[in-house]
Short mmCIF file of C-alpha atoms (C1' of nucleotides) in Angstrom, two decimals:
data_model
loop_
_atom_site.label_atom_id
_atom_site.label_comp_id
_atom_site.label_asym_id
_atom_site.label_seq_id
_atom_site.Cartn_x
_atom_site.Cartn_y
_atom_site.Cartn_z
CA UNK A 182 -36.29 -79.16 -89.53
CA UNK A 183 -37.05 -80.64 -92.95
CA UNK A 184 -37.64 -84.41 -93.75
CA UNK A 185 -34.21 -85.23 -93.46
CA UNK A 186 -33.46 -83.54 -90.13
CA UNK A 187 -36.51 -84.89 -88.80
CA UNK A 188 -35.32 -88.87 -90.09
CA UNK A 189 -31.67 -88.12 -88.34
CA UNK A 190 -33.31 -86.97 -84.88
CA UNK A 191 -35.46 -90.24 -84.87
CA UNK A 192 -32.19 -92.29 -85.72
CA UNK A 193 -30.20 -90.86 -82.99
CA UNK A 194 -32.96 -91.25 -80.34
CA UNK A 195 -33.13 -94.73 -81.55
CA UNK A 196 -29.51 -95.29 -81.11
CA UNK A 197 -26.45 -92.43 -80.40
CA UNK A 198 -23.43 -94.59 -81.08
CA UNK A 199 -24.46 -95.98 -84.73
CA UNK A 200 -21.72 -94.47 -87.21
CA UNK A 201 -22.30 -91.82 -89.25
CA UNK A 202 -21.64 -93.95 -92.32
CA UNK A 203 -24.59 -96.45 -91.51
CA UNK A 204 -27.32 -93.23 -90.55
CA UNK A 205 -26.13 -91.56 -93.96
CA UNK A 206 -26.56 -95.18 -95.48
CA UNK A 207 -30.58 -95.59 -94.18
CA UNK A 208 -31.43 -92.22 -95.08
CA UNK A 209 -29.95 -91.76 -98.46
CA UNK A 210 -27.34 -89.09 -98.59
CA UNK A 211 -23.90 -88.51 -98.78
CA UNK A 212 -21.77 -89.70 -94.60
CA UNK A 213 -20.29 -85.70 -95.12
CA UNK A 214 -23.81 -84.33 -95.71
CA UNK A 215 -25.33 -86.51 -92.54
CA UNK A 216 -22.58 -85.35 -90.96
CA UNK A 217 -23.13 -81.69 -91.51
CA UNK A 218 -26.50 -81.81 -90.45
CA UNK A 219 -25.97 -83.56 -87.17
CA UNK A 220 -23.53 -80.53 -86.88
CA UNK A 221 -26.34 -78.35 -87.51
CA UNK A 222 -29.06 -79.80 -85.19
CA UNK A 223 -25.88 -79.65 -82.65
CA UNK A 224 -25.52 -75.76 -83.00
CA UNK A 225 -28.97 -75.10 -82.94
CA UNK A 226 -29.70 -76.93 -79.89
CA UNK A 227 -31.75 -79.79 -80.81
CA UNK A 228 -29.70 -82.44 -80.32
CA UNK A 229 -28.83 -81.50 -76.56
CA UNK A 230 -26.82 -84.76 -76.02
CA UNK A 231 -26.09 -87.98 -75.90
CA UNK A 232 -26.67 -90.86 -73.09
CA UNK A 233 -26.39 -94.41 -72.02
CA UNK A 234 -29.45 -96.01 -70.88
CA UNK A 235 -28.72 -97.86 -67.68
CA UNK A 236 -30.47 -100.38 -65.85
CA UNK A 237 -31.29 -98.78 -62.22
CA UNK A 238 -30.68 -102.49 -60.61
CA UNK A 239 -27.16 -102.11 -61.62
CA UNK A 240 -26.89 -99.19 -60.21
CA UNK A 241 -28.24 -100.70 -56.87
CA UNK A 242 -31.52 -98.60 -57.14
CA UNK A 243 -34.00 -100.94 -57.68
CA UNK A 244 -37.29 -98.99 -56.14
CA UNK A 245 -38.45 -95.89 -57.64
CA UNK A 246 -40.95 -93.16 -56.54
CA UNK A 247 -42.64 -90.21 -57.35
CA UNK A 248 -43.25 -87.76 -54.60
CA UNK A 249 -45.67 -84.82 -54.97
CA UNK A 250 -44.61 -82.51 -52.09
CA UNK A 251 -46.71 -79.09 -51.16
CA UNK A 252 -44.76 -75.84 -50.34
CA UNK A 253 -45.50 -72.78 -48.33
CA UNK A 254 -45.10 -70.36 -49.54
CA UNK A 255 -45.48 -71.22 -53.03
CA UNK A 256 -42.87 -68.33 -53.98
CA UNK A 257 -40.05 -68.08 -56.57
CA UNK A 258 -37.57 -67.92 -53.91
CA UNK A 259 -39.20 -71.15 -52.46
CA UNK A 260 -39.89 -72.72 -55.09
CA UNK A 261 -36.48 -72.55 -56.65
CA UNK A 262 -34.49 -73.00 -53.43
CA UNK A 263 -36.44 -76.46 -53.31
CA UNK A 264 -35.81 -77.45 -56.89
CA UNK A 265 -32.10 -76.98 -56.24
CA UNK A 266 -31.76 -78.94 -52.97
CA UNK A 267 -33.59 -81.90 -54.17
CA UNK A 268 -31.17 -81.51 -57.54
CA UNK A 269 -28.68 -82.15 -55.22
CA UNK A 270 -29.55 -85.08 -53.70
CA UNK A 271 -28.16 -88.58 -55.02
CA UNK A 272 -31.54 -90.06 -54.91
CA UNK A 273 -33.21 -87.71 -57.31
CA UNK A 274 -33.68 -88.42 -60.87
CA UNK A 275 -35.43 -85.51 -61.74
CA UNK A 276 -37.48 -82.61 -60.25
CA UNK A 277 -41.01 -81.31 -61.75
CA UNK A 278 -42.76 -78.16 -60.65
CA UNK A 279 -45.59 -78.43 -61.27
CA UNK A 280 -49.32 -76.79 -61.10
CA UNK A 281 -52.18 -78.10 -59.38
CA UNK A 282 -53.00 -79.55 -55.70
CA UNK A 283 -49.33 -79.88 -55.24
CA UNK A 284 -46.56 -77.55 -56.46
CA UNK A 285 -43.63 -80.28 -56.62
CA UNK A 286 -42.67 -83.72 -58.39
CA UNK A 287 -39.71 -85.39 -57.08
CA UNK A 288 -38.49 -88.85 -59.02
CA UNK A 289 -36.33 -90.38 -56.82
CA UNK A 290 -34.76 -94.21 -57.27
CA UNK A 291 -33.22 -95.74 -54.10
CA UNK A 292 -31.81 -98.97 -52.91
CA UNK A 293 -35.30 -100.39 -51.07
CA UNK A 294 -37.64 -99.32 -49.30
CA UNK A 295 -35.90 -98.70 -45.83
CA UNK A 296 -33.77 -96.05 -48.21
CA UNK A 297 -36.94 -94.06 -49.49
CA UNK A 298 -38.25 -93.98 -46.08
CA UNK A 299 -35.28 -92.21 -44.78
CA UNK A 300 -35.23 -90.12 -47.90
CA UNK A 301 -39.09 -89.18 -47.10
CA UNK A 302 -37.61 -88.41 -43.47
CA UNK A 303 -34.45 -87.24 -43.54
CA UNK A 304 -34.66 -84.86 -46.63
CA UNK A 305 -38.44 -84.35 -46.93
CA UNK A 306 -39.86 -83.65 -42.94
CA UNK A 307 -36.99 -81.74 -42.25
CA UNK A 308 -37.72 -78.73 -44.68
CA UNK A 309 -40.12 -76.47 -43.18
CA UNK A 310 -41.13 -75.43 -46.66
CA UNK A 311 -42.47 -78.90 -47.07
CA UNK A 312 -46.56 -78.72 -45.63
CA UNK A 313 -47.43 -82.04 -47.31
CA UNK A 314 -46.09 -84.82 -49.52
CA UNK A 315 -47.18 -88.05 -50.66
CA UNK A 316 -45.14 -90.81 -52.13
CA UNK A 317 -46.07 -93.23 -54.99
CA UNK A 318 -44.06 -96.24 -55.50
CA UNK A 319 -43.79 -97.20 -59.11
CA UNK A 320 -45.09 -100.47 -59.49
CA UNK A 321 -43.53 -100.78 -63.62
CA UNK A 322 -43.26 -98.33 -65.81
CA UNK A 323 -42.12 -97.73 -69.29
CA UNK A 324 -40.73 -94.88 -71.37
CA UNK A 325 -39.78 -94.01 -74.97
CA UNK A 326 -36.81 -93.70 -76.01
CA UNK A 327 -37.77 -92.26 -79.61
CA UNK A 328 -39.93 -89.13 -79.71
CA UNK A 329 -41.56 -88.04 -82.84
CA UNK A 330 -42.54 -84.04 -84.25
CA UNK A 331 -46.27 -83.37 -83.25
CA UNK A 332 -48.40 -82.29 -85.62
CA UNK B 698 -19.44 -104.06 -61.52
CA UNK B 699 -15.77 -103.02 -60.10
CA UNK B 700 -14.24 -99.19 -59.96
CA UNK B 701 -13.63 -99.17 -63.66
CA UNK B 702 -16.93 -100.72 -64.64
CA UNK B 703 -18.37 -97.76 -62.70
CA UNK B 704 -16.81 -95.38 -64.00
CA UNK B 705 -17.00 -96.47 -67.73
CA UNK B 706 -20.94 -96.00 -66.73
CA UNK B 707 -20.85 -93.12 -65.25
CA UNK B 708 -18.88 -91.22 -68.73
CA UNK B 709 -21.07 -92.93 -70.68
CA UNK B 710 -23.98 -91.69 -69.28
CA UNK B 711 -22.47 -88.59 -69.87
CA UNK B 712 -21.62 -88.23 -73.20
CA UNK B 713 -22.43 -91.73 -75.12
CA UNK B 714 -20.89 -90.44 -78.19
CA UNK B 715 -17.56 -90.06 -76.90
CA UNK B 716 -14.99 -92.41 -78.57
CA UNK B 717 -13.31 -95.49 -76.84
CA UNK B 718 -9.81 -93.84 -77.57
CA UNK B 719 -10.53 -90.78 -75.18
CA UNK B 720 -12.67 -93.05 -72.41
CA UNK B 721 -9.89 -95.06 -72.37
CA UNK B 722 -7.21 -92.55 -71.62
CA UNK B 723 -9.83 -91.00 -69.02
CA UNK B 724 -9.85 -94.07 -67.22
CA UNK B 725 -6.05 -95.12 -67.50
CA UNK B 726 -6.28 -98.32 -69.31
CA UNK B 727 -5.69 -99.10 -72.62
CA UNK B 728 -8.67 -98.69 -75.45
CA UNK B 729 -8.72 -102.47 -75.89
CA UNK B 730 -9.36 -103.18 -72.76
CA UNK B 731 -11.84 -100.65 -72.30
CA UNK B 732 -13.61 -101.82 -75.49
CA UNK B 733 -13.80 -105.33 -73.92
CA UNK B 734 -15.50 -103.87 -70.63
CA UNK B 735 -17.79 -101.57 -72.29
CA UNK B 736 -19.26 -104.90 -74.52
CA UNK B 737 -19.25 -106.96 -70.81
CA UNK B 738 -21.65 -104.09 -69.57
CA UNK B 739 -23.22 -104.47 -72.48
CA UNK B 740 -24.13 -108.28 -72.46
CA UNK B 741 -24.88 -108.14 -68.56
CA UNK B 742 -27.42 -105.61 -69.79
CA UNK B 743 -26.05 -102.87 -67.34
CA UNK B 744 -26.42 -100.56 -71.00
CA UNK B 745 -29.61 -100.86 -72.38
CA UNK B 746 -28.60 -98.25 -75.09
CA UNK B 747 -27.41 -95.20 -76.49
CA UNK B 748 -30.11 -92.47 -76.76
CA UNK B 749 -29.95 -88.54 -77.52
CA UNK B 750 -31.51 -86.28 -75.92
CA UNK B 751 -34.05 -83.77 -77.98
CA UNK B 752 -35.15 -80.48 -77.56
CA UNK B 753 -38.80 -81.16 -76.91
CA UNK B 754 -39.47 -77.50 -78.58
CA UNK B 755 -37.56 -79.06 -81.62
CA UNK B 756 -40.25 -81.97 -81.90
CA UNK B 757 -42.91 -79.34 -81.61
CA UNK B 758 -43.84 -80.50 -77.73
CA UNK B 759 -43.32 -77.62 -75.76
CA UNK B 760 -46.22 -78.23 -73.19
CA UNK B 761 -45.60 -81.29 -70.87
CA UNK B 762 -47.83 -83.06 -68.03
CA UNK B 763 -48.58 -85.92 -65.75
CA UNK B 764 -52.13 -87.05 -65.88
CA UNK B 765 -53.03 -89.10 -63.03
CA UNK B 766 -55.85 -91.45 -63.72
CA UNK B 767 -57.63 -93.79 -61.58
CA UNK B 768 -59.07 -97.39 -62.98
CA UNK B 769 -61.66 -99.24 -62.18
CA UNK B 770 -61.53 -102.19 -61.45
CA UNK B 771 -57.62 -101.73 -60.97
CA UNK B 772 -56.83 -105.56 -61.68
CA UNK B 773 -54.11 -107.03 -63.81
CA UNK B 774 -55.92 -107.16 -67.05
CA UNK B 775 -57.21 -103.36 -66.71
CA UNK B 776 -54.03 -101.99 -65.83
CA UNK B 777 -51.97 -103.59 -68.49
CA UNK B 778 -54.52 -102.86 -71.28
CA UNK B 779 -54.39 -98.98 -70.28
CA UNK B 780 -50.77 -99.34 -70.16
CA UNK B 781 -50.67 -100.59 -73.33
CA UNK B 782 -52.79 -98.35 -74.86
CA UNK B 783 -51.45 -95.56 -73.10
CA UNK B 784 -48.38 -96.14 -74.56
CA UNK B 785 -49.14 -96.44 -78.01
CA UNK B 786 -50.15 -92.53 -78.24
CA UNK B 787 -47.68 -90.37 -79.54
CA UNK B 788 -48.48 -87.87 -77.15
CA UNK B 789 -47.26 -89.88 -74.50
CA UNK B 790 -43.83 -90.02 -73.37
CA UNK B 791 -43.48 -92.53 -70.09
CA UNK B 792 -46.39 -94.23 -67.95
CA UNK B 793 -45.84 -95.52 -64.37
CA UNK B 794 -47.75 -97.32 -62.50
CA UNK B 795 -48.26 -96.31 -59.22
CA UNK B 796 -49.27 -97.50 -55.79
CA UNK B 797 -51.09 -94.70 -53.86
CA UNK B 798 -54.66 -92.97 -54.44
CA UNK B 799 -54.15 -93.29 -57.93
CA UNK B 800 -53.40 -95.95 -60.04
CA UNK B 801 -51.63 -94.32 -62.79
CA UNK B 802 -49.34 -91.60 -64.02
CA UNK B 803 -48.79 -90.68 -67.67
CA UNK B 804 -46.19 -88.36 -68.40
CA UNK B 805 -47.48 -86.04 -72.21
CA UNK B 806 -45.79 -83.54 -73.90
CA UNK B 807 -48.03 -81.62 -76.68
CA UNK B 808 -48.01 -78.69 -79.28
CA UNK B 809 -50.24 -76.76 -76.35
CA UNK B 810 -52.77 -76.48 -74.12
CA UNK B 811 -55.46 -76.95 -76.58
CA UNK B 812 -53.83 -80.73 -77.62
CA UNK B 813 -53.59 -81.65 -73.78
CA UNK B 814 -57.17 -80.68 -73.64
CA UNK B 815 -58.01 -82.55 -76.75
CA UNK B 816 -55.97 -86.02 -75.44
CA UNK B 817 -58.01 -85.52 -71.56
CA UNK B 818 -61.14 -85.59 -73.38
CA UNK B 819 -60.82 -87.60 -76.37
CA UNK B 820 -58.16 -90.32 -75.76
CA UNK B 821 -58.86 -90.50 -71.54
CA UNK B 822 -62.87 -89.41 -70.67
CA UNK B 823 -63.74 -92.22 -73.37
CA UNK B 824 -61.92 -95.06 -71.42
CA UNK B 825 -64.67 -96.90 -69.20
CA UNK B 826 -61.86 -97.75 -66.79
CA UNK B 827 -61.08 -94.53 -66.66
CA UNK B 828 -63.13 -93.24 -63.32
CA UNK B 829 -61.22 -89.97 -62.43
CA UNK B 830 -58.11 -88.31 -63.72
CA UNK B 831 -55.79 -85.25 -62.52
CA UNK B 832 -53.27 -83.43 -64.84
CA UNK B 833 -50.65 -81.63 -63.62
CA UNK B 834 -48.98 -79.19 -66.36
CA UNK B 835 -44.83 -78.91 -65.60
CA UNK B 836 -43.70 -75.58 -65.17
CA UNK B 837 -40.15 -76.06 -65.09
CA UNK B 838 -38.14 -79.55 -64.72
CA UNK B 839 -34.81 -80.91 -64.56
CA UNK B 840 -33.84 -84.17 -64.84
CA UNK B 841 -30.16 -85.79 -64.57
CA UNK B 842 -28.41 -87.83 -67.18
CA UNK B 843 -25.83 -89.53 -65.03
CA UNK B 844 -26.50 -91.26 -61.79
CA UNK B 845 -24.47 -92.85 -59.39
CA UNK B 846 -24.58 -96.29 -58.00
CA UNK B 847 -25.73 -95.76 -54.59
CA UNK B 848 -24.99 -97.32 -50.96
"C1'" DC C 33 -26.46 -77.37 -100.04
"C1'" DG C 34 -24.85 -81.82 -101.37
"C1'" DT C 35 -21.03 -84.80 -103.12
"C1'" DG C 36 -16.87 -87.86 -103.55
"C1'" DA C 37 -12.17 -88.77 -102.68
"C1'" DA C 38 -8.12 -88.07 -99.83
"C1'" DA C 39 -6.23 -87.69 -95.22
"C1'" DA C 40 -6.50 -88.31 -90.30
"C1'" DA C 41 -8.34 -90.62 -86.55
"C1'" DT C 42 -10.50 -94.41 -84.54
"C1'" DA C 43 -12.26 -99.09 -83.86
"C1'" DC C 44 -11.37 -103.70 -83.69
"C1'" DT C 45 -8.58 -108.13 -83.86
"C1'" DC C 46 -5.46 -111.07 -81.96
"C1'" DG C 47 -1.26 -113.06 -80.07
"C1'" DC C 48 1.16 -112.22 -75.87
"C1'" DT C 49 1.90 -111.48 -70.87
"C1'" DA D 1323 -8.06 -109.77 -67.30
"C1'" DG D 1324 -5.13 -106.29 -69.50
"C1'" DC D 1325 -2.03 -104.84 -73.11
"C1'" DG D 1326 -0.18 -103.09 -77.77
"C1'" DA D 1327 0.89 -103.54 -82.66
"C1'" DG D 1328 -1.34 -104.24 -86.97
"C1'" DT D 1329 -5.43 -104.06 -89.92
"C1'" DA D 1330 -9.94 -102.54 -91.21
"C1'" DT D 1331 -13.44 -98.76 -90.77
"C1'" DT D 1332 -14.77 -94.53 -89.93
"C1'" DT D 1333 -14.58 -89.71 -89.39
"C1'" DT D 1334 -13.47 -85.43 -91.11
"C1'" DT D 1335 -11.88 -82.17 -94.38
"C1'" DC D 1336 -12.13 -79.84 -98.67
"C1'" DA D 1337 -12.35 -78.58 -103.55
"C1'" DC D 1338 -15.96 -78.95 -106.83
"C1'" DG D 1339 -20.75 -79.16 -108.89
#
DNA sequence: CGTGAAAAATACTCGCT
DNA sequence: AGCGAGTATTTTTCACG
């Protein structure tokens, strides 16, 4: 991860579809030397892939929440068997395990509130695992896109 | 948003980098008119953008948390200012705000413990709106990088 | 390891249905 | 709106420094 890895990483982040001619243009160097290096970061797993940003009201999923859920017993085999089955479900975004007070974060975006309610219901009461949760509705939010090294 | 709109979201989400030539023969229609939808989605801002994902290790960030922070008073112009600021701190990677006990959530990644220690006490404890905060360290997460319309 | 030029593949335009 | 042939760019390879 030298100088120019590091500039090719922030360019990508920035935007995944821009030609490789244009990211060897800003940074300097040859498209077939970009090019090898964005082989490179490939191989060694820093570039993990590439995604389209889209807007969750197009996707009909205009509410968001976080959900901090409490297990018993806080084992592996609980723990993991959780993580999977809220995976599964359409209205996760993504799963946290966490530590602290409570042992889970589930991000979950649904069509309105009615939806997250049967979500807390449906999928959340259900599980005897599950000894205590509590929902937070996300109000706004805002995330970056471009991440740079720490350090 | 149609079948084909959906689906020329859904394999973009998955790989963003893939050309129009192969999305199109995926989907069955020819790579001009698959070029034509993809800049539709594009100007009804169902894309927002093209993004890759990063190894977080890679970026030298391999310890990640939400904080959860209480303000006081939790009014427009508090909550937007420690947005803002929030924000602005490279160790920060996405803030929500929340409705619930707390007010906000601020999601970190770090070199280590010692830096999330560091950014509790020097960038958080000095905040006067700043009247109690939580951090939960993430063990283990998953998130998805294509979702579904739902309903 | 980086480069430049050739070759292959792809994007993009546009007139037509 | 979708299509396909033609043109312009880009990617990708590779022999050389």
């Amino acid at each position: 991860m030298d100088e120019l890895d590091s500039a090719i990483v922030r360019e990508l982040q920035q935007d995944a579809r821009q030609t490789n001619r244009s990211l060897a243009q800003k940074l300097g160097v040859a498209p077939s030397t970009c090019l090898e290096r964005v082989r490179l970061l490939h191989r060694r797993g820093v570039v993990r892939g590439y995604h389209a940003d889209i807007d969750p009201a197009a996707l009909n999923r205009p509410v968001e929440a976080f959900v901090s859920v409490q297990l018993r017993p806080p084992s592996r085999q609980v723990i993991e068997g959780f993580k999977a089955a809220m995976f599964a479900l359409p209205e996760v975004l993504a799963v946290y395990v966490v530590a602290g007070e409570q042992d889970f974060l589930v991000h979950v975006s649904v069509p309105s509130l009615d939806t997250l309610h049967s979500f807390l219901i449906d999928r959340l009461t259900q599980r005897r695992e599950v000894t205590s949760f509590r929902s937070q509705i996300i109000y706004d939010s805002a995330r970056k896109h471009v991440v740079a090294p720490l350090d």
